[in-house]
Coordinates of C-alpha atoms in Angstrom, one line a residue:
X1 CA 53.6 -10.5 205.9
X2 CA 50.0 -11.3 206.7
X3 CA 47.4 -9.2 205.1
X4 CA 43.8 -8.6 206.7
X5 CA 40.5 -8.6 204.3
X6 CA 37.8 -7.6 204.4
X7 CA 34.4 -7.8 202.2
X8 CA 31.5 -6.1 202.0
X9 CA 27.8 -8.0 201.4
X10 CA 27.6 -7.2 197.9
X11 CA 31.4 -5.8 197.1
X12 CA 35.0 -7.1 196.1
X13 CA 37.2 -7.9 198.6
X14 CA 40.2 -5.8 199.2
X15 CA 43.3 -5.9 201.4
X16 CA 44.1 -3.8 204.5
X17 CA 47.7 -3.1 205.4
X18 CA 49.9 -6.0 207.2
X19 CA 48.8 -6.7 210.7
X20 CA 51.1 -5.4 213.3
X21 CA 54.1 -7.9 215.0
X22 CA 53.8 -9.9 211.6
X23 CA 57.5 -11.2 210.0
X24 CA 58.6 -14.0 208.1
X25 CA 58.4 -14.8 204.1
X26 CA 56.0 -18.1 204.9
X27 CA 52.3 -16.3 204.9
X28 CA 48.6 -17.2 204.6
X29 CA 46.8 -14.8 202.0
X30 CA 42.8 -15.3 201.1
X31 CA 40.9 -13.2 198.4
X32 CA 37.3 -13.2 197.6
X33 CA 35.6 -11.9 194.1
X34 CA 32.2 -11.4 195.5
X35 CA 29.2 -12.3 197.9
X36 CA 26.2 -12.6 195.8
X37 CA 22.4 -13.2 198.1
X38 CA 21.0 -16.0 196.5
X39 CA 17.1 -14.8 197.5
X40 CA 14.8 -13.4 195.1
X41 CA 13.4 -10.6 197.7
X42 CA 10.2 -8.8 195.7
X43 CA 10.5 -11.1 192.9
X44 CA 6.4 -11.6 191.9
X45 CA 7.0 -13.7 189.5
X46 CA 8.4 -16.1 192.3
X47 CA 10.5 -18.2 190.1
X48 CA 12.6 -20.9 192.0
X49 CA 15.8 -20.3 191.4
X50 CA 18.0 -22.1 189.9
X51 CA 20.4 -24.3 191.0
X52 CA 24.4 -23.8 191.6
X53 CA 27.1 -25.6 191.0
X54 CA 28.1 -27.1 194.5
X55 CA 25.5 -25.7 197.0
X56 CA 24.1 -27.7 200.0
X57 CA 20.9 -30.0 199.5
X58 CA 18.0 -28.1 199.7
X59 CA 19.9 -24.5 199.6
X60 CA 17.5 -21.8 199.9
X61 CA 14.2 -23.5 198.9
X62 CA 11.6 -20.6 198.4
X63 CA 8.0 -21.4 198.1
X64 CA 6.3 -20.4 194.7
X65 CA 4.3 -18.6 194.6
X66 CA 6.6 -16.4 197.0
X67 CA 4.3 -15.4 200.5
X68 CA 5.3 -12.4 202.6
X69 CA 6.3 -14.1 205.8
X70 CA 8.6 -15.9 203.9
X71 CA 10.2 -12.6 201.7
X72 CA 10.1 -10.8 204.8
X73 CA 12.5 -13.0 207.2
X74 CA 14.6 -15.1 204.6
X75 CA 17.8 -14.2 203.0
X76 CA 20.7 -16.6 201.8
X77 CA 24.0 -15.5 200.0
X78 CA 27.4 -17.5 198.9
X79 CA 30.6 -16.0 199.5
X80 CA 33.6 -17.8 197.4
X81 CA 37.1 -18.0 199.2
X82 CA 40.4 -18.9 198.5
X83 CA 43.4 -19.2 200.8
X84 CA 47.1 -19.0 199.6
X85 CA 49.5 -20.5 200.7
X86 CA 52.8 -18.8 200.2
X87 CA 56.7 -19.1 200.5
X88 CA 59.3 -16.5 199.7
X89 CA 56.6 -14.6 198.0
X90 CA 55.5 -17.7 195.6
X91 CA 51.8 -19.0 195.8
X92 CA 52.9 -22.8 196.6
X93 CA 49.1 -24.5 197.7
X94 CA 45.9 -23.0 197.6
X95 CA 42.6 -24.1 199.2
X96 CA 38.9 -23.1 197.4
X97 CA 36.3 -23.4 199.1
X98 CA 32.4 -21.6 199.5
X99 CA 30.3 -20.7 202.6
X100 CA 26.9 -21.1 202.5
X101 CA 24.3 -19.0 204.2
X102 CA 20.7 -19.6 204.7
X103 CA 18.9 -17.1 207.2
X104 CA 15.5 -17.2 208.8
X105 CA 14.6 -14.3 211.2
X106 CA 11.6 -14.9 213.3
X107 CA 8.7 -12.8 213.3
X108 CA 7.4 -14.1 216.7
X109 CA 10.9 -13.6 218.9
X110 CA 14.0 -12.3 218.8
X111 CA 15.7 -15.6 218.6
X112 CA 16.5 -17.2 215.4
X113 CA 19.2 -19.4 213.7
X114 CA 21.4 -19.7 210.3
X115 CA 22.5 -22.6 208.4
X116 CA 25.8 -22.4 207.7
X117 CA 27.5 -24.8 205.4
X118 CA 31.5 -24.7 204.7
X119 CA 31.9 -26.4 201.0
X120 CA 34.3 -29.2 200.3
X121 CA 37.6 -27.4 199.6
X122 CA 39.5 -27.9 196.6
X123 CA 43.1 -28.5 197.7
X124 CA 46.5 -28.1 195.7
X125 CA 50.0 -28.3 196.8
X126 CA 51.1 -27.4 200.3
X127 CA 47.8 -26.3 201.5
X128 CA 47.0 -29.0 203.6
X129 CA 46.4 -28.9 207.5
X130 CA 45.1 -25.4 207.3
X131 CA 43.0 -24.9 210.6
X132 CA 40.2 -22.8 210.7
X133 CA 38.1 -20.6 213.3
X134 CA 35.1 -19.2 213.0
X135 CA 34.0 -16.2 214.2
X136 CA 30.7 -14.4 213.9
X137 CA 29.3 -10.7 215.6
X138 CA 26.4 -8.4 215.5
X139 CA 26.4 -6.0 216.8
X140 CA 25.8 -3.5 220.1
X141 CA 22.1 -5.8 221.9
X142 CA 23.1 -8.6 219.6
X143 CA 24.5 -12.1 220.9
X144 CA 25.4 -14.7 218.2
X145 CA 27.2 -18.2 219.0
X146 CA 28.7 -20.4 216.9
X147 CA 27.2 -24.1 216.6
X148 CA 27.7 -27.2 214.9
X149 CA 31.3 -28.3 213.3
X150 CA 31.7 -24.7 213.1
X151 CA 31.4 -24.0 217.2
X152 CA 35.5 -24.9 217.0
X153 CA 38.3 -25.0 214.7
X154 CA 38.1 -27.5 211.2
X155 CA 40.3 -28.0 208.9
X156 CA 39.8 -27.0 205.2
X157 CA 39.6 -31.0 203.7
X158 CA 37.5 -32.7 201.3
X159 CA 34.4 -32.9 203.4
X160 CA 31.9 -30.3 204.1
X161 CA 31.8 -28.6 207.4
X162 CA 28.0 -28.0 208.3
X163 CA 26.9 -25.4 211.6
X164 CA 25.1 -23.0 212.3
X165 CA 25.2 -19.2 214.0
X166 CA 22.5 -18.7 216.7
X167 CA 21.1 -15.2 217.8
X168 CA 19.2 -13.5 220.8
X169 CA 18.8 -9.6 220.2
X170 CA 17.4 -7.2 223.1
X171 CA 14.7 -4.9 222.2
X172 CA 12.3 -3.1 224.1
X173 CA 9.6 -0.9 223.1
X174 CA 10.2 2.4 221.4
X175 CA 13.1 1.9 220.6
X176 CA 13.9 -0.5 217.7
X177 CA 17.2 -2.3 216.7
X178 CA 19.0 -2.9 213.6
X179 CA 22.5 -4.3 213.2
X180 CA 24.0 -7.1 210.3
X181 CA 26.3 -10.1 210.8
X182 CA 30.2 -10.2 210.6
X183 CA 31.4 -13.1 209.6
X184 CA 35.1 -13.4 210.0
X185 CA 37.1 -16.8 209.4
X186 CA 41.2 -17.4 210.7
X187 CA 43.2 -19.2 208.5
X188 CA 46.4 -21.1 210.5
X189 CA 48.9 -23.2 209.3
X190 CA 52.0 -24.4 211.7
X191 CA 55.3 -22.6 210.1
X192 CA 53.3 -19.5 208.6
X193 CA 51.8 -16.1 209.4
X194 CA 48.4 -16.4 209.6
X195 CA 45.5 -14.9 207.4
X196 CA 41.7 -13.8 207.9
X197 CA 38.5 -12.8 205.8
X198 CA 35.3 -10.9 206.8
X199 CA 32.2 -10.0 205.2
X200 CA 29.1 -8.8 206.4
X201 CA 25.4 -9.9 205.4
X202 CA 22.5 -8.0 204.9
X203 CA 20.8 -6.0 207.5
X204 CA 18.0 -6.4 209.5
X205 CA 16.0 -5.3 212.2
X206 CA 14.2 -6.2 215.3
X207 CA 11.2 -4.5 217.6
X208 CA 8.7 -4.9 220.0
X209 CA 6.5 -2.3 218.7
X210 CA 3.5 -4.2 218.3
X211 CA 1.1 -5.3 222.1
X212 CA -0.8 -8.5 220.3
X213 CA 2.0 -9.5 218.2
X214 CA 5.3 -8.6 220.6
X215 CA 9.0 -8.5 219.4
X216 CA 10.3 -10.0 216.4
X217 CA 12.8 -9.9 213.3
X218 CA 12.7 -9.1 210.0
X219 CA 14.5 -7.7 206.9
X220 CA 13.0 -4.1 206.9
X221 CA 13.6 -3.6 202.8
X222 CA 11.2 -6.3 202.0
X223 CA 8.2 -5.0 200.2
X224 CA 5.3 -6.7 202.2
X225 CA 2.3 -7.6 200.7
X226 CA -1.6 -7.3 202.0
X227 CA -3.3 -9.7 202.1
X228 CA -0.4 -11.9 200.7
X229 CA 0.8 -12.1 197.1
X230 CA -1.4 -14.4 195.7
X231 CA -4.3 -13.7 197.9
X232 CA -6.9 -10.8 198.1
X233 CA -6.8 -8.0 200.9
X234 CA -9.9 -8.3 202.9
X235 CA -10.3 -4.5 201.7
X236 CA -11.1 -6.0 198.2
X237 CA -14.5 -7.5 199.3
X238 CA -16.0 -4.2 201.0
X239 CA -17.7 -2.5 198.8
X240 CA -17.0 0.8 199.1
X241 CA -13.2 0.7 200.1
X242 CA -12.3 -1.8 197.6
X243 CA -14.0 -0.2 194.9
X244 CA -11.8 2.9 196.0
X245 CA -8.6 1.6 196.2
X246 CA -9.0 -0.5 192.4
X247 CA -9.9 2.7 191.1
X248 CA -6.8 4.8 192.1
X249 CA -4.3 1.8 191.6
X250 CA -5.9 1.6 187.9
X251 CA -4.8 5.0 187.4
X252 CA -1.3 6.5 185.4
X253 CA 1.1 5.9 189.0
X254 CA -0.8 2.7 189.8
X255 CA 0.2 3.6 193.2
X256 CA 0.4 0.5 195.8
X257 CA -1.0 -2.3 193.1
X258 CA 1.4 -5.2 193.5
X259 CA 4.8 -4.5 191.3
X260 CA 4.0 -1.3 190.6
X261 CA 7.1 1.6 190.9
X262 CA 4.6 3.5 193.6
X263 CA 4.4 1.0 196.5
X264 CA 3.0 2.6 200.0
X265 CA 5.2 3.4 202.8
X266 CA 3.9 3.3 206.2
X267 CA 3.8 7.2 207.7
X268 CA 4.7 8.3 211.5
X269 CA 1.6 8.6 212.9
X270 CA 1.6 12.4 212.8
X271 CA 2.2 12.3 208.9
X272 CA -1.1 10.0 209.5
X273 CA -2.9 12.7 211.2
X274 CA -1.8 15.1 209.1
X275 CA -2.9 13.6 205.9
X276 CA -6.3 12.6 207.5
X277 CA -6.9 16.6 208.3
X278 CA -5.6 17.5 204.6
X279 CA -8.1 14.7 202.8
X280 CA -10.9 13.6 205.4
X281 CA -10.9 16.6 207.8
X282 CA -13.9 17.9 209.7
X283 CA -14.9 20.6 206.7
X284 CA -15.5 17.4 204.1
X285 CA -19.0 16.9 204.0
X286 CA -20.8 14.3 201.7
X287 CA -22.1 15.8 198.3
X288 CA -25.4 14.5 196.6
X289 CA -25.0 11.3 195.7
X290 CA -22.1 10.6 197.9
X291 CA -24.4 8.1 200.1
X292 CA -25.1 5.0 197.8
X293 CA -26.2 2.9 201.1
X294 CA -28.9 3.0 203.4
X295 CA -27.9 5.2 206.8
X296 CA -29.8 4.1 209.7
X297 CA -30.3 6.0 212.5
X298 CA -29.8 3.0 215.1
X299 CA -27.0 1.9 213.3
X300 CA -23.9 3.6 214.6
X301 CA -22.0 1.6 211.9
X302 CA -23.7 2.8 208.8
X303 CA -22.8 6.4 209.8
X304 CA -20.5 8.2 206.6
X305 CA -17.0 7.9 207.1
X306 CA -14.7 9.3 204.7
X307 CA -12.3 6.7 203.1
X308 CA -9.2 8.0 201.4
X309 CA -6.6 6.0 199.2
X310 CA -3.6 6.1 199.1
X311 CA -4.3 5.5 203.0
X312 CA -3.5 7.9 205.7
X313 CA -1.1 5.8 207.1
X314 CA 1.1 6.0 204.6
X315 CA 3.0 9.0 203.1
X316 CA 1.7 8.6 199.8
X317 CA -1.7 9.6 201.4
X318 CA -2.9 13.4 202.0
X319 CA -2.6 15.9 199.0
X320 CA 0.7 13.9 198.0
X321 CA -0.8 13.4 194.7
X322 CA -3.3 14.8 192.6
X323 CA -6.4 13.0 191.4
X324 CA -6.6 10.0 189.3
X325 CA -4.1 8.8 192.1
X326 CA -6.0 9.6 194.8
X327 CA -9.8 9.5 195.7
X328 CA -11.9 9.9 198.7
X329 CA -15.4 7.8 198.8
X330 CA -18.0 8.1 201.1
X331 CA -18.5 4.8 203.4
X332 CA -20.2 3.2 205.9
X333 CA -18.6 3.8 208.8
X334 CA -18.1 -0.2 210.2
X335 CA -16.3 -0.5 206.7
X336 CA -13.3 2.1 208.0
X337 CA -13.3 0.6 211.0
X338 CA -12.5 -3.1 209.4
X339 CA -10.1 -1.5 207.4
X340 CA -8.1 0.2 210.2
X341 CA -7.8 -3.1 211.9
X342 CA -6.7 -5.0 208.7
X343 CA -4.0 -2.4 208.5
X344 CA -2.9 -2.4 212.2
X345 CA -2.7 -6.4 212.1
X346 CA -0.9 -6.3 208.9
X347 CA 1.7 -3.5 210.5
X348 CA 1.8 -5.7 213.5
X349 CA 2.2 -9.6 212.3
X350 CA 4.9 -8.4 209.6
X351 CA 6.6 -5.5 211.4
X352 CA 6.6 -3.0 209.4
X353 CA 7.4 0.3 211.3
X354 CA 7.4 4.2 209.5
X355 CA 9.2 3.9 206.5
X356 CA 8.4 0.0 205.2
X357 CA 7.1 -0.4 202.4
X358 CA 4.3 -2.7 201.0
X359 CA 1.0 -2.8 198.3
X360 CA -2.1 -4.1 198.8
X361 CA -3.5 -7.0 196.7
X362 CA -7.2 -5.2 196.0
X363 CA -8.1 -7.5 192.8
X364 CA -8.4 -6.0 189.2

């Protein structure tokens, strides 16, 4: 009888019970060991990686040094199949074959499209003439259509089968979306019960949180990086807030320096508020000394401003930690105000909401 399978992203795959209806001793069985993602997400050593042993030309090219855009919206994996072919109980043909992901979410729509590559399948005995369909889902506000060789049924041969799986999600704002991808593929073969596999890819997660930069897509357990992972924040060069933030993340936790176990996490915006009250509230006054610039009067921007790190916007900030790993220092006032718009354009053009995580690249 026909068995149903199913795998999970990163799991084995195991069988369910016999569909319904099915009869007969001729049957198509498939089995799976593993789907493996092929990305190096948060790797900062941003090694390519290595080749493997049958994958498509160009297969998951990542640019090195590795850039945030690019960690934040791509993912690949490989899943390995093989389809039995059986008689009276006896394995009489089998067909191996691998499918080839290679994912690129959008950070500018909710529209994007996968590769998808069906390998050359390695045929033996009576598995020949096996037809297959393809069939993907995501998901409740999700449409996905198949495309390519894969938009109808192939059969499992010595050539490569090459598609792809194209998506439009619905957002709106407030309320963001995530969902993953099931992939499911229908063996048939004219004088057998037929068989099936699924497996689902990684999750991710789209919103239209942001007013300048609108809805987008991305894979929300990325660690971002600001400015980018080779390149300075634009926090380093002010004088005041960059020499804050080195001097916390050269402390024991090292809390938000690139690599480090402590990244930030972006806070609600009434964790924000509260942390600003706990740090920065209206009783903090400057102490002698505090004020290593020159205040003028007719300057609204050289006003004090109290500068905190880890930031207010993230739930590392407040009295979270003790001192070394956090400080307040005493700023000009147009400083804080350049640094809450590097931080709201950062938020915004990568899309990370409450709960992402990232560091900040503030120089040694």
């Amino acid at each position: 009888m026909a068995a149903t399978l199913t795998i999970a992203a990163a799991g084995t795959i195991a069988a369910s019970a016999p569909s319904s209806g099915a009869s007969g001793s001729n049957e198509i069985t498939v089995t799976a060991s593993r789907v493996t993602s092929d990305f190096s997400a948060n790797n900062f050593k941003s090694a390519a990686a290595a080749p493997q042993a049958g994958e498509p030309a160009g297969y998951c090219k990542q640019p090195n040094p590795m850039t945030t855009a690019v960690n934040r919206t791509m993912d690949c994996y490989s899943a390995p199949l093989q389809v039995d072919v059986k008689k009276n109980g006896r394995t009489v043909g089998t067909a191996k074959f691998t499918v080839w992901h290679e994912i690129h979410l959008n950070l500018k729509s909710v529209k994007w499209s996968e590769k998808i590559t069906v390998s050359k399948a390695t045929i033996t005995g009576n598995a020949n003439g096996i037809i297959t369909t393809f069939h993907p889902s995501c998901g409740s506000g999700c449409q996905v259509r198949a495309g390519g060789s894969l938009a109808s049924p192939f059969t499992l041969n010595g050539s490569a089968h090459t598609g792809s799986a194209s998506y439009t999600f619905t957002v709106s704002r407030g309320h963001p979306r995530s969902s993953h991808t099931r992939y499911e593929f229908d063996f048939k073969k004219p004088g057998y019960t037929s068989g099936e596999a699924a497996y689902v890819g990684s999750t991710y997660r789209c919103d239209d949180e942001d007013r300048q930069y609108g809805a987008g897509c991305v894979y929300p357990t990325r660690i971002s990086v600001e400015k980018d992972w080779t390149k300075l924040s634009d926090m380093a060069n002010m004088p005041g807030i960059g020499d804050n933030i080195r001097k916390v993340q050269r402390a024991g936790l090292h809390i938000g320096r690139p690599g480090s176990t402590v990244p930030l996490t972006r806070a609600t915006k009434a964790k924000a508020d509260e942390n600003r009250k706990e740090v920065c509230g209206p009783s903090v006054r400057p102490k002698p000394g505090d004020i290593w610039w020159t205040v003028d009067p007719n300057d609204d921007g050289t006003k004090p401003s109290c500068d905190e790190y880890p930031f207010a916007e993230t739930t590392q900030g407040g009295n979270t930690y003790n001192p070394p790993n956090r400080s307040i220092k005493w700023v000009p006032l147009k400083e804080n105000r350049q640094q809450g718009g590097i931080l709201r354009t950062f938020f915004g053009r990568y899309h990370l909401l409450p709960g992402d995580k990232f560091y900040v690249q503030a120089g040694q």
